[in-house]
Structure formats: structure tokens, C-alpha cells
PDB file of N, CA and C in Angstrom:
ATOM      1  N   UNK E   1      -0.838  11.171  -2.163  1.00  0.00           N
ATOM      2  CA  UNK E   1      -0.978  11.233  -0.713  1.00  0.00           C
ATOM      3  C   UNK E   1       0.424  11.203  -0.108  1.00  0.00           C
ATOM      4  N   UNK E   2       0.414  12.017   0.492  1.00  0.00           N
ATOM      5  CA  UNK E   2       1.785  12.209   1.075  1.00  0.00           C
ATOM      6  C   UNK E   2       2.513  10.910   2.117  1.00  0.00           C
ATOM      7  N   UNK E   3       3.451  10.674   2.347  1.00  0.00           N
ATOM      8  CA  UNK E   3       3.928   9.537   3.197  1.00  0.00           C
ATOM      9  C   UNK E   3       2.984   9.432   4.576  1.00  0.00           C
ATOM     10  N   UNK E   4       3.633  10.319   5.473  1.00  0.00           N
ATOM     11  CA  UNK E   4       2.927   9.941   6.547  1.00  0.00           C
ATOM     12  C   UNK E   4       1.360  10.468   6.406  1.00  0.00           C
ATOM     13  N   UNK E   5       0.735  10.908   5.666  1.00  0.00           N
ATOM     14  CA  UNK E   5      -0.786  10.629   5.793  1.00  0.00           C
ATOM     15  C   UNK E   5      -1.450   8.914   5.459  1.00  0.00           C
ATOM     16  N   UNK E   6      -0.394   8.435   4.383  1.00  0.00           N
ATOM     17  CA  UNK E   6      -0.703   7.559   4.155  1.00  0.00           C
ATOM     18  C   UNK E   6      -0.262   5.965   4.976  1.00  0.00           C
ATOM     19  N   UNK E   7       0.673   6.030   5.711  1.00  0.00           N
ATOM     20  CA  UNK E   7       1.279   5.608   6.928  1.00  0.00           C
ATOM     21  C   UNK E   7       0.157   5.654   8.102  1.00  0.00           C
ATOM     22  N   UNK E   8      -0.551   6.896   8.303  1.00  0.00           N
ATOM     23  CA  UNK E   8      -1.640   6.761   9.276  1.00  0.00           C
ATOM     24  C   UNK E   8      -2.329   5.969   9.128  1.00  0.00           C
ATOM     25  N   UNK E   9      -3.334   6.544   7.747  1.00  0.00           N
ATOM     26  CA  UNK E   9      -4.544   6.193   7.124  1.00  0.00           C
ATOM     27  C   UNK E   9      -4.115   3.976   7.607  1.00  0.00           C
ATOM     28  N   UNK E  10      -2.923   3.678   6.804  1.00  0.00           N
ATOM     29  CA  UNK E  10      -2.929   2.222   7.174  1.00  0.00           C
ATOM     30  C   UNK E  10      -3.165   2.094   8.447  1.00  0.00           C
ATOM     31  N   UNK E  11      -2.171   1.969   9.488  1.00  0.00           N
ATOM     32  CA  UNK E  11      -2.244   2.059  10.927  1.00  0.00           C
ATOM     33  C   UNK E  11      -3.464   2.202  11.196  1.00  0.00           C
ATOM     34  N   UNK E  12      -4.359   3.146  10.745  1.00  0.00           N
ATOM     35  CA  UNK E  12      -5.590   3.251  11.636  1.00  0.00           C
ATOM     36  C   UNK E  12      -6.491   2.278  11.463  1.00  0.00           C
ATOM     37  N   UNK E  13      -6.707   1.791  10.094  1.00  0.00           N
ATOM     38  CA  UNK E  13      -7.459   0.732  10.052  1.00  0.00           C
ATOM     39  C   UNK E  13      -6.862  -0.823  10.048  1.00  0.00           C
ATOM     40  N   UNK E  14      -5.546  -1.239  10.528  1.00  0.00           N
ATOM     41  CA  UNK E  14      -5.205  -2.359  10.461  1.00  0.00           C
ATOM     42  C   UNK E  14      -5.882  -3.184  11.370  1.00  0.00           C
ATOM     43  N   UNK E  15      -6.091  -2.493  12.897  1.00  0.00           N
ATOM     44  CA  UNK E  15      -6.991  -3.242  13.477  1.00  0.00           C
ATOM     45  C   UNK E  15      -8.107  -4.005  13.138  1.00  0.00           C
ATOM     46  N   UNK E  16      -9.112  -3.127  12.921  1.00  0.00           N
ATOM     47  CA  UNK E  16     -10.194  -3.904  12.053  1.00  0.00           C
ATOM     48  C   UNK E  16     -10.643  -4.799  10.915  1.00  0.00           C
ATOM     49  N   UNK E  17      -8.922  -4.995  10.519  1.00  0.00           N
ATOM     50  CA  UNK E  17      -9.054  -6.131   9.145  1.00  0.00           C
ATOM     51  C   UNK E  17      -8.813  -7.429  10.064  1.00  0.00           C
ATOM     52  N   UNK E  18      -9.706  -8.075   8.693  1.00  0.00           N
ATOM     53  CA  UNK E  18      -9.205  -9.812   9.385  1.00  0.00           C
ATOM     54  C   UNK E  18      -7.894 -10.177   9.120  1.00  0.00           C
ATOM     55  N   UNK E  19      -7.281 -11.261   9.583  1.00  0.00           N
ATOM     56  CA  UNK E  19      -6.276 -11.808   9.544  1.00  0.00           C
ATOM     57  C   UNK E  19      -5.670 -11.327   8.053  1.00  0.00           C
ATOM     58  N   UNK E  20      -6.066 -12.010   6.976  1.00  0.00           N
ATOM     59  CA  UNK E  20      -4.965 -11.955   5.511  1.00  0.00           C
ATOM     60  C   UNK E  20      -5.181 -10.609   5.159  1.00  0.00           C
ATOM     61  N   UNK E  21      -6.361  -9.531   5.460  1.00  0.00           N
ATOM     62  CA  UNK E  21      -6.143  -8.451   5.028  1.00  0.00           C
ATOM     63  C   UNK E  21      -4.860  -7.521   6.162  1.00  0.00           C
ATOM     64  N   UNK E  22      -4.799  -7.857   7.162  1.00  0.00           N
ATOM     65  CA  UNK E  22      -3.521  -7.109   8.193  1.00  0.00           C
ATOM     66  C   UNK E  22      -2.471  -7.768   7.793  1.00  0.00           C
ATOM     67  N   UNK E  23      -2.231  -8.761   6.954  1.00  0.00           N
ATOM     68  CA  UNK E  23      -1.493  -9.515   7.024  1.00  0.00           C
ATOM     69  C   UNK E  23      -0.959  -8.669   5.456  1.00  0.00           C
ATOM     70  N   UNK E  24      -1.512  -8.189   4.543  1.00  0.00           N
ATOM     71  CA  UNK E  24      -1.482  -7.286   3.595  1.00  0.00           C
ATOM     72  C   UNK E  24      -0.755  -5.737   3.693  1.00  0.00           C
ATOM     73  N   UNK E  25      -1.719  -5.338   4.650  1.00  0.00           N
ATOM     74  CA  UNK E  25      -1.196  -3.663   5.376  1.00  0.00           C
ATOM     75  C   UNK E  25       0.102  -4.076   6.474  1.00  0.00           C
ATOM     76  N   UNK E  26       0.534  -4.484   6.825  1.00  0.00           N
ATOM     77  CA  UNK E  26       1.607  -4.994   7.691  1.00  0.00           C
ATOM     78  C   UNK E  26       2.752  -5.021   6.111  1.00  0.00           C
ATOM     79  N   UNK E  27       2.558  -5.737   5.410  1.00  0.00           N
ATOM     80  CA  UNK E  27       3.640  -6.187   4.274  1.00  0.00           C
ATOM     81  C   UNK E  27       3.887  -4.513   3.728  1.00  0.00           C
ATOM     82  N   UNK E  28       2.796  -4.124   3.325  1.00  0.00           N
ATOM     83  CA  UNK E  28       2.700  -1.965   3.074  1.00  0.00           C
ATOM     84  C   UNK E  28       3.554  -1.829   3.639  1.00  0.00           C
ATOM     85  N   UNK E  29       3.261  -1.457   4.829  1.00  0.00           N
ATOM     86  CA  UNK E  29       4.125  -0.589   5.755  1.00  0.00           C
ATOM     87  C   UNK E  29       5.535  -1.274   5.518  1.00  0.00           C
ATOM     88  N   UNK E  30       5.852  -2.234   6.000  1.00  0.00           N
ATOM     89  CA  UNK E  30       7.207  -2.325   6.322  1.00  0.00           C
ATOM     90  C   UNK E  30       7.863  -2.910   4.850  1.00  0.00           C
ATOM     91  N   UNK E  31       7.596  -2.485   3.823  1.00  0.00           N
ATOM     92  CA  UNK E  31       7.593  -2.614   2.272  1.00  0.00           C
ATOM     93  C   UNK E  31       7.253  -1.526   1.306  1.00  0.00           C
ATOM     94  N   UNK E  32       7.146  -0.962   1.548  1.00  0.00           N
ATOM     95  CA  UNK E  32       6.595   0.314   0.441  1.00  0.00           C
ATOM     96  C   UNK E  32       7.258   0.302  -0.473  1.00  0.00           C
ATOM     97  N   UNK E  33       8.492   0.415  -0.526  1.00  0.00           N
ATOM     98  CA  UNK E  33       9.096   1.063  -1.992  1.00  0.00           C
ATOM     99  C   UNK E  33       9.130  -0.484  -2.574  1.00  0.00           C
ATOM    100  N   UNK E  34       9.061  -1.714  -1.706  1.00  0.00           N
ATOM    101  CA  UNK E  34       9.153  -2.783  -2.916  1.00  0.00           C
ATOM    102  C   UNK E  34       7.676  -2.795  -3.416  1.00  0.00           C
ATOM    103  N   UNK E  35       6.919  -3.126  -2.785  1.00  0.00           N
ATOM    104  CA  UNK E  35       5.924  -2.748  -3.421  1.00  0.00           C
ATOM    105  C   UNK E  35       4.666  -1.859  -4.116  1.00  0.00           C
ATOM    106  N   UNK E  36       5.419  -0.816  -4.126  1.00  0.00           N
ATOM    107  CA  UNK E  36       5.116   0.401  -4.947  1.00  0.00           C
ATOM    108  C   UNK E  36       5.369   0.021  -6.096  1.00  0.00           C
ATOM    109  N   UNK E  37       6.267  -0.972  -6.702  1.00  0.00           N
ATOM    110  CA  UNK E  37       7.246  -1.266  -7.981  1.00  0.00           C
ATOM    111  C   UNK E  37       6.632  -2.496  -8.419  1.00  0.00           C
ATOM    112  N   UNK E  38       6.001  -3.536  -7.131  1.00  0.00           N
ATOM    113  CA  UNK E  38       5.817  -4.810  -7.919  1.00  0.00           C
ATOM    114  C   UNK E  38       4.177  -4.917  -8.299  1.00  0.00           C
ATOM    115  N   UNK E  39       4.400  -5.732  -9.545  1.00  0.00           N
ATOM    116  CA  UNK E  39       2.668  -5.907  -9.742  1.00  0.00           C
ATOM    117  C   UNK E  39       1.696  -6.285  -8.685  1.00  0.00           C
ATOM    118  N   UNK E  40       0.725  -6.209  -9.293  1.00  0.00           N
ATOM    119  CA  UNK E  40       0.000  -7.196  -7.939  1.00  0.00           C
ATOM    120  C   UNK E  40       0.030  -8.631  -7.983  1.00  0.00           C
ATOM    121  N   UNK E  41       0.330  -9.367  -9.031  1.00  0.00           N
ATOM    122  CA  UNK E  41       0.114 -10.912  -8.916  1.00  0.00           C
ATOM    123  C   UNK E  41       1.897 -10.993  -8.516  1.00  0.00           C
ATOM    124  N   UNK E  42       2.697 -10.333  -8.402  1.00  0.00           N
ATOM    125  CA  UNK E  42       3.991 -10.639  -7.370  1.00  0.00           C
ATOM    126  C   UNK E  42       3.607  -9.861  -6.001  1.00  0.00           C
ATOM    127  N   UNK E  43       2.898  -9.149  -6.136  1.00  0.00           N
ATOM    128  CA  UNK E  43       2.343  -8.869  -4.288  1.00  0.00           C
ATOM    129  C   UNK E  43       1.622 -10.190  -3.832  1.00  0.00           C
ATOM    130  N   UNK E  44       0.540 -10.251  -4.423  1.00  0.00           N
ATOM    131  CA  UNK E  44      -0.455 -11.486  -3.832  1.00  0.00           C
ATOM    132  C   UNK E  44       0.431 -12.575  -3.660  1.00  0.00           C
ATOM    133  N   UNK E  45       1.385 -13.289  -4.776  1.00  0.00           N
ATOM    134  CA  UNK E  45       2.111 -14.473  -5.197  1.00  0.00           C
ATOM    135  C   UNK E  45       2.915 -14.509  -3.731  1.00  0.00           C
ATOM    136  N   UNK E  46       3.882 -12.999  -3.226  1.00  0.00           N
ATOM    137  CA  UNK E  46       4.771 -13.399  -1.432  1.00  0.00           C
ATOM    138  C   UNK E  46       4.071 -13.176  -0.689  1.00  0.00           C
ATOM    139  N   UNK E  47       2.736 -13.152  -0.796  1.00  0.00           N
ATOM    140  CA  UNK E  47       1.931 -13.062   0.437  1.00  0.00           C
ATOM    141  C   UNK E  47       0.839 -13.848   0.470  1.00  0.00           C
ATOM    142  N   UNK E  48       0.780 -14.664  -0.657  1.00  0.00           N
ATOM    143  CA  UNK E  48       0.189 -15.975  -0.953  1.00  0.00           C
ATOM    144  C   UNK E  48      -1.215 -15.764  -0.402  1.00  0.00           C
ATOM    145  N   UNK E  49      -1.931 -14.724  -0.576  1.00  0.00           N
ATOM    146  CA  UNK E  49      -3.468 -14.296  -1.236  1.00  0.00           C
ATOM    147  C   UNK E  49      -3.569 -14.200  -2.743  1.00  0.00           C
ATOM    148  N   UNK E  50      -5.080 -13.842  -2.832  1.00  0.00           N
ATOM    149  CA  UNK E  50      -5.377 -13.402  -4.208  1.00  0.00           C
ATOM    150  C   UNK E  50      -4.962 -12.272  -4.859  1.00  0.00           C
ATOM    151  N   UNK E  51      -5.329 -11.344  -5.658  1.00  0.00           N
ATOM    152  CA  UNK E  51      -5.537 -10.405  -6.442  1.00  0.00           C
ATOM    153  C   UNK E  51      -6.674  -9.555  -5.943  1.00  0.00           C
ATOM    154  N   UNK E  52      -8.051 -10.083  -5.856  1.00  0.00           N
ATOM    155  CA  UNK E  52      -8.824  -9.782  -5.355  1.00  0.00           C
ATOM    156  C   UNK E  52      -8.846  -9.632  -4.432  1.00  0.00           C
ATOM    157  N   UNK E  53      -8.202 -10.260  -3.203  1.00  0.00           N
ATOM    158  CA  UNK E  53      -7.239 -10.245  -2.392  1.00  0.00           C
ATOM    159  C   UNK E  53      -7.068  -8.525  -2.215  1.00  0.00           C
ATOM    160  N   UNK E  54      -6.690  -8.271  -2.746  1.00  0.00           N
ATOM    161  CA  UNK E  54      -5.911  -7.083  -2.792  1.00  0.00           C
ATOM    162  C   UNK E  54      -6.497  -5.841  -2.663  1.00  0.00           C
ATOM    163  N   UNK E  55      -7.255  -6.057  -4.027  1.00  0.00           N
ATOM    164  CA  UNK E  55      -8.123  -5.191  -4.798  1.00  0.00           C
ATOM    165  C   UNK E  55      -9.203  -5.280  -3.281  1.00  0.00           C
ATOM    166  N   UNK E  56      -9.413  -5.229  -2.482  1.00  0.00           N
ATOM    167  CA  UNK E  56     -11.053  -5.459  -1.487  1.00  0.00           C
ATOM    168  C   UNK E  56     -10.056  -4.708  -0.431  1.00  0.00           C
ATOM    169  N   UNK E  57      -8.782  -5.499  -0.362  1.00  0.00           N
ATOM    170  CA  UNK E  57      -7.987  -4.766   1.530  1.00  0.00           C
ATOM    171  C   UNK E  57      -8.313  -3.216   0.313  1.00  0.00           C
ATOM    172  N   UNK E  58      -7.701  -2.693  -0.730  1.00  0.00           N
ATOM    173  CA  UNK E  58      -7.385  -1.308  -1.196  1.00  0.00           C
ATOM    174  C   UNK E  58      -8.520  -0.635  -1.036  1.00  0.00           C
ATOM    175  N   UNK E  59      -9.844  -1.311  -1.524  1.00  0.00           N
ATOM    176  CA  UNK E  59     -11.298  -0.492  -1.330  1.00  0.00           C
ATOM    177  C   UNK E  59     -11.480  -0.096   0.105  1.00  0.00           C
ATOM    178  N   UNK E  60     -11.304  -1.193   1.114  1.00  0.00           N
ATOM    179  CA  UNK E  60     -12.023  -1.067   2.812  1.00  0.00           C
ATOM    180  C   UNK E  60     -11.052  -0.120   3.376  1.00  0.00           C
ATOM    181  N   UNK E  61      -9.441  -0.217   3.060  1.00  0.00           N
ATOM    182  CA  UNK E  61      -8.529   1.727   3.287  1.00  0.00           C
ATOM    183  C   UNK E  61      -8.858   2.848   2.191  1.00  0.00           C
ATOM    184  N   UNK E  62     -10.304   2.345   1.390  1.00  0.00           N
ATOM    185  CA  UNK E  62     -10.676   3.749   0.946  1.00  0.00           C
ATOM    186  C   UNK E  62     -10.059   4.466  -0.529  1.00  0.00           C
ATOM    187  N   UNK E  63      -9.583   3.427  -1.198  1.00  0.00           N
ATOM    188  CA  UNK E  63      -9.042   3.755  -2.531  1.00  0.00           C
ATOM    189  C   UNK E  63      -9.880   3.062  -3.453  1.00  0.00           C
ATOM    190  N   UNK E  64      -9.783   3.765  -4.503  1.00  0.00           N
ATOM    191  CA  UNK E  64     -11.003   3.242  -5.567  1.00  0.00           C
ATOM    192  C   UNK E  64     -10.423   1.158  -6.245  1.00  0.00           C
ATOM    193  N   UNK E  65      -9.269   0.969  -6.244  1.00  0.00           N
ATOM    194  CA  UNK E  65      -8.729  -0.399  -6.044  1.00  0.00           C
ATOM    195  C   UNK E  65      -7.543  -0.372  -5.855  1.00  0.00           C
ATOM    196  N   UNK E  66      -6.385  -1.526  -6.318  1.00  0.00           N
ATOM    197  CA  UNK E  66      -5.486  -1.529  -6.453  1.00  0.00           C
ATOM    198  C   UNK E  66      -4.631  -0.558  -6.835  1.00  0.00           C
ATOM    199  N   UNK E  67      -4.604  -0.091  -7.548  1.00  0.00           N
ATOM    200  CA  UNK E  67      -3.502   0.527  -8.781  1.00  0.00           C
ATOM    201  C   UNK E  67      -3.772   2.020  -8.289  1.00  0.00           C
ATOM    202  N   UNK E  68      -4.743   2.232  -7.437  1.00  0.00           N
ATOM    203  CA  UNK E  68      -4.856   3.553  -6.891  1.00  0.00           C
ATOM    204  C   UNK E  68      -4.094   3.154  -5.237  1.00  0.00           C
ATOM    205  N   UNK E  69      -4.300   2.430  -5.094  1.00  0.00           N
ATOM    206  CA  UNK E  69      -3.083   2.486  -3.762  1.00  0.00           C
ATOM    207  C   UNK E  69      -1.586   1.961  -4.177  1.00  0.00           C
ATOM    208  N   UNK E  70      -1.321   1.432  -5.024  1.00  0.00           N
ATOM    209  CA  UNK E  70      -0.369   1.436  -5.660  1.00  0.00           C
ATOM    210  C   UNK E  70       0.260   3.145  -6.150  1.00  0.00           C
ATOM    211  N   UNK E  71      -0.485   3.456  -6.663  1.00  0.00           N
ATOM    212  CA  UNK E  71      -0.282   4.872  -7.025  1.00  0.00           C
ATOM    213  C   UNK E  71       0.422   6.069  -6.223  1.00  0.00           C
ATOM    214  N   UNK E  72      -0.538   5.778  -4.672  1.00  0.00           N
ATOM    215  CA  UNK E  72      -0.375   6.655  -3.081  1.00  0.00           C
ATOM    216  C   UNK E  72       0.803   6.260  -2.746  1.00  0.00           C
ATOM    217  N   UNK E  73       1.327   4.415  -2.586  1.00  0.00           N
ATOM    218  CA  UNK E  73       2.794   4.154  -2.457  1.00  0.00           C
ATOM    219  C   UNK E  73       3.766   4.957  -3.239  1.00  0.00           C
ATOM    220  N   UNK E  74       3.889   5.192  -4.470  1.00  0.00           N
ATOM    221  CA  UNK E  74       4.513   5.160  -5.330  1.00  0.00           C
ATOM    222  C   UNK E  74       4.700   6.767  -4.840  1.00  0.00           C
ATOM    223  N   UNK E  75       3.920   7.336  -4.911  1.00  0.00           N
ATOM    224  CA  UNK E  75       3.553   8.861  -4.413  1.00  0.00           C
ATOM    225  C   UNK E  75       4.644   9.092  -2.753  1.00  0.00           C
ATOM    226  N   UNK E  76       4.521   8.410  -2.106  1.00  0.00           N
ATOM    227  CA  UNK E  76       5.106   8.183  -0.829  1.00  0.00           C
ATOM    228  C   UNK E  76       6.715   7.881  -0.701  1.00  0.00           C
ATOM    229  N   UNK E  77       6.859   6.757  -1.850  1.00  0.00           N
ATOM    230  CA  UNK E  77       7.672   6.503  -2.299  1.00  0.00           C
ATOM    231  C   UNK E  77       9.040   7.946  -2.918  1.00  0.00           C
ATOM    232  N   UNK E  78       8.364   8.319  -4.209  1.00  0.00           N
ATOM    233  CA  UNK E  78       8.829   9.840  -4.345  1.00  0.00           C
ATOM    234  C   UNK E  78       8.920  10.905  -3.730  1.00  0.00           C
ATOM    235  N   UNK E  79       8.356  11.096  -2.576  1.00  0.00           N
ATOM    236  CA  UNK E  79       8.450  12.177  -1.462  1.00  0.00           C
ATOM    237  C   UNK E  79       9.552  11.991  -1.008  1.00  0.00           C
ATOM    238  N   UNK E  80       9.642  10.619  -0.290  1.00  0.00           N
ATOM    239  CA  UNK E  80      11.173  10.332   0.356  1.00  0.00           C
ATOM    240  C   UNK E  80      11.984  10.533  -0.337  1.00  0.00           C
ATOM    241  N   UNK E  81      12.137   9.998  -1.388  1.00  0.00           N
ATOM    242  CA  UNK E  81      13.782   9.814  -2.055  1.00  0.00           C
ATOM    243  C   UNK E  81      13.863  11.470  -2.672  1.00  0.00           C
ATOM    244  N   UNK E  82      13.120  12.291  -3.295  1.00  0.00           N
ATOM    245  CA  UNK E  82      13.015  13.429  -3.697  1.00  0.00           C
ATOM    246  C   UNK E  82      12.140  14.438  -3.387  1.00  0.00           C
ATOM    247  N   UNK E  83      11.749  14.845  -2.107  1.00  0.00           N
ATOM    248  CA  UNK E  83      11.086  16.091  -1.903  1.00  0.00           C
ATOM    249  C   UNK E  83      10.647  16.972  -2.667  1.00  0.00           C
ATOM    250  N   UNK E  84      11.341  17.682  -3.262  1.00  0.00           N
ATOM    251  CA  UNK E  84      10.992  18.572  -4.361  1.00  0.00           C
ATOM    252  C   UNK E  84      10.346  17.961  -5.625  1.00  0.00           C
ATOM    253  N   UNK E  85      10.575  16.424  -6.017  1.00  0.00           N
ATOM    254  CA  UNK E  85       9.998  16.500  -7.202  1.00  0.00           C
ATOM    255  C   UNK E  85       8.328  16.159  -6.962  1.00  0.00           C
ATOM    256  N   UNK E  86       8.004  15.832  -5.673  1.00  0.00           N
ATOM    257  CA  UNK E  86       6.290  15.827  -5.716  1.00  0.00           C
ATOM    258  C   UNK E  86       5.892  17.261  -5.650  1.00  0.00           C
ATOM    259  N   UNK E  87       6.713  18.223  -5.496  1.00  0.00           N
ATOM    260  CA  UNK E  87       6.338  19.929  -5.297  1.00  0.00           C
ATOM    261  C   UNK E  87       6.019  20.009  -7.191  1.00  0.00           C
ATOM    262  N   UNK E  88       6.645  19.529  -8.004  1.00  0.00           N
ATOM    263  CA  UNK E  88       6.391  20.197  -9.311  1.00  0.00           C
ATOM    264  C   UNK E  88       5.060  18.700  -9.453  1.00  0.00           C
ATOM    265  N   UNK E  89       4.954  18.087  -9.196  1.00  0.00           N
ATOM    266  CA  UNK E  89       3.420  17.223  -9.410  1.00  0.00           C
ATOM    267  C   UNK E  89       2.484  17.644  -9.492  1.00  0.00           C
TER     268      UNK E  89
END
């Protein structure tokens, strides 16, 4: 997923999360490339939720769990720093 689709997609639904899940998509956004890189029990661990935690905010923005929005970062991530190399993806 390209950066700013995936930049929307958050934004649009941050409203409607409760507190620790905005409190999740807020850390996204203004974090991506660190956490594109870190596991999830060092995501949950500085943002002092669960795992599951995690895995539930990733399902309700519509990704099958974690490691698939991990994936879209990471994806977002590589667009920026290299344009061309998500063109040969």
C-alpha cells in the first residue's frame, strides 16, 4: 500500500477508536519507519498495551493482523526512501 493511501486509510479511522487504540495509530503515523522495523512486543512494550493490543487496532483498519500492517509500513516505508524500488515489487 502505497504511503499516502495508507496515511489516509489511518486518519480516517482514528476517530472512531477508543482511547489506547488512537493512542496506537497516532504512534503509526508520526513513527513509521521506527516501527515498520520494530517487533510488536517492542511496539506494545513503548506504548505500554498488549500484543493483542495490536493485533485487534490492525484488524478494525482492515488488515488481516499485525504483520500485515507491519508489512503496508514497511511498504510505505520503501516508497519514500526509494521510489523506484517498489516499481520492480
Amino acid at each position: 500500500m502505497e504511503s499516502a493511501r495508507l496515511e489516509e486509510l489511518l486518519r480516517s479511522k482514528m476517530d472512531a477508536l477508543p482511547t489506547k487504540a488512537r493512542r496506537v495509530v497516532e504512534y503509526l503515523l508520526a513513527n513509521t519507519r521506527e516501527a515498520a522495523f520494530l517487533s510488536i512486543g517492542d511496539v506494545a512494550e513503548k506504548l505500554d498495551v498488549s500484543k493483542a493490543q495490536l493485533v485487534r487496532v490492525s484488524r478494525v483498519l482492515g488488515f488481516s493482523g499485525y504483520s500485515d500492517l507491519k508489512g503496508s509500513l514497511k511498504d510505505a516505508v520503501l516508497e519514500q526512501v526509494n521510489p523506484s524500488a517498489t516499481l520492480s515489487r
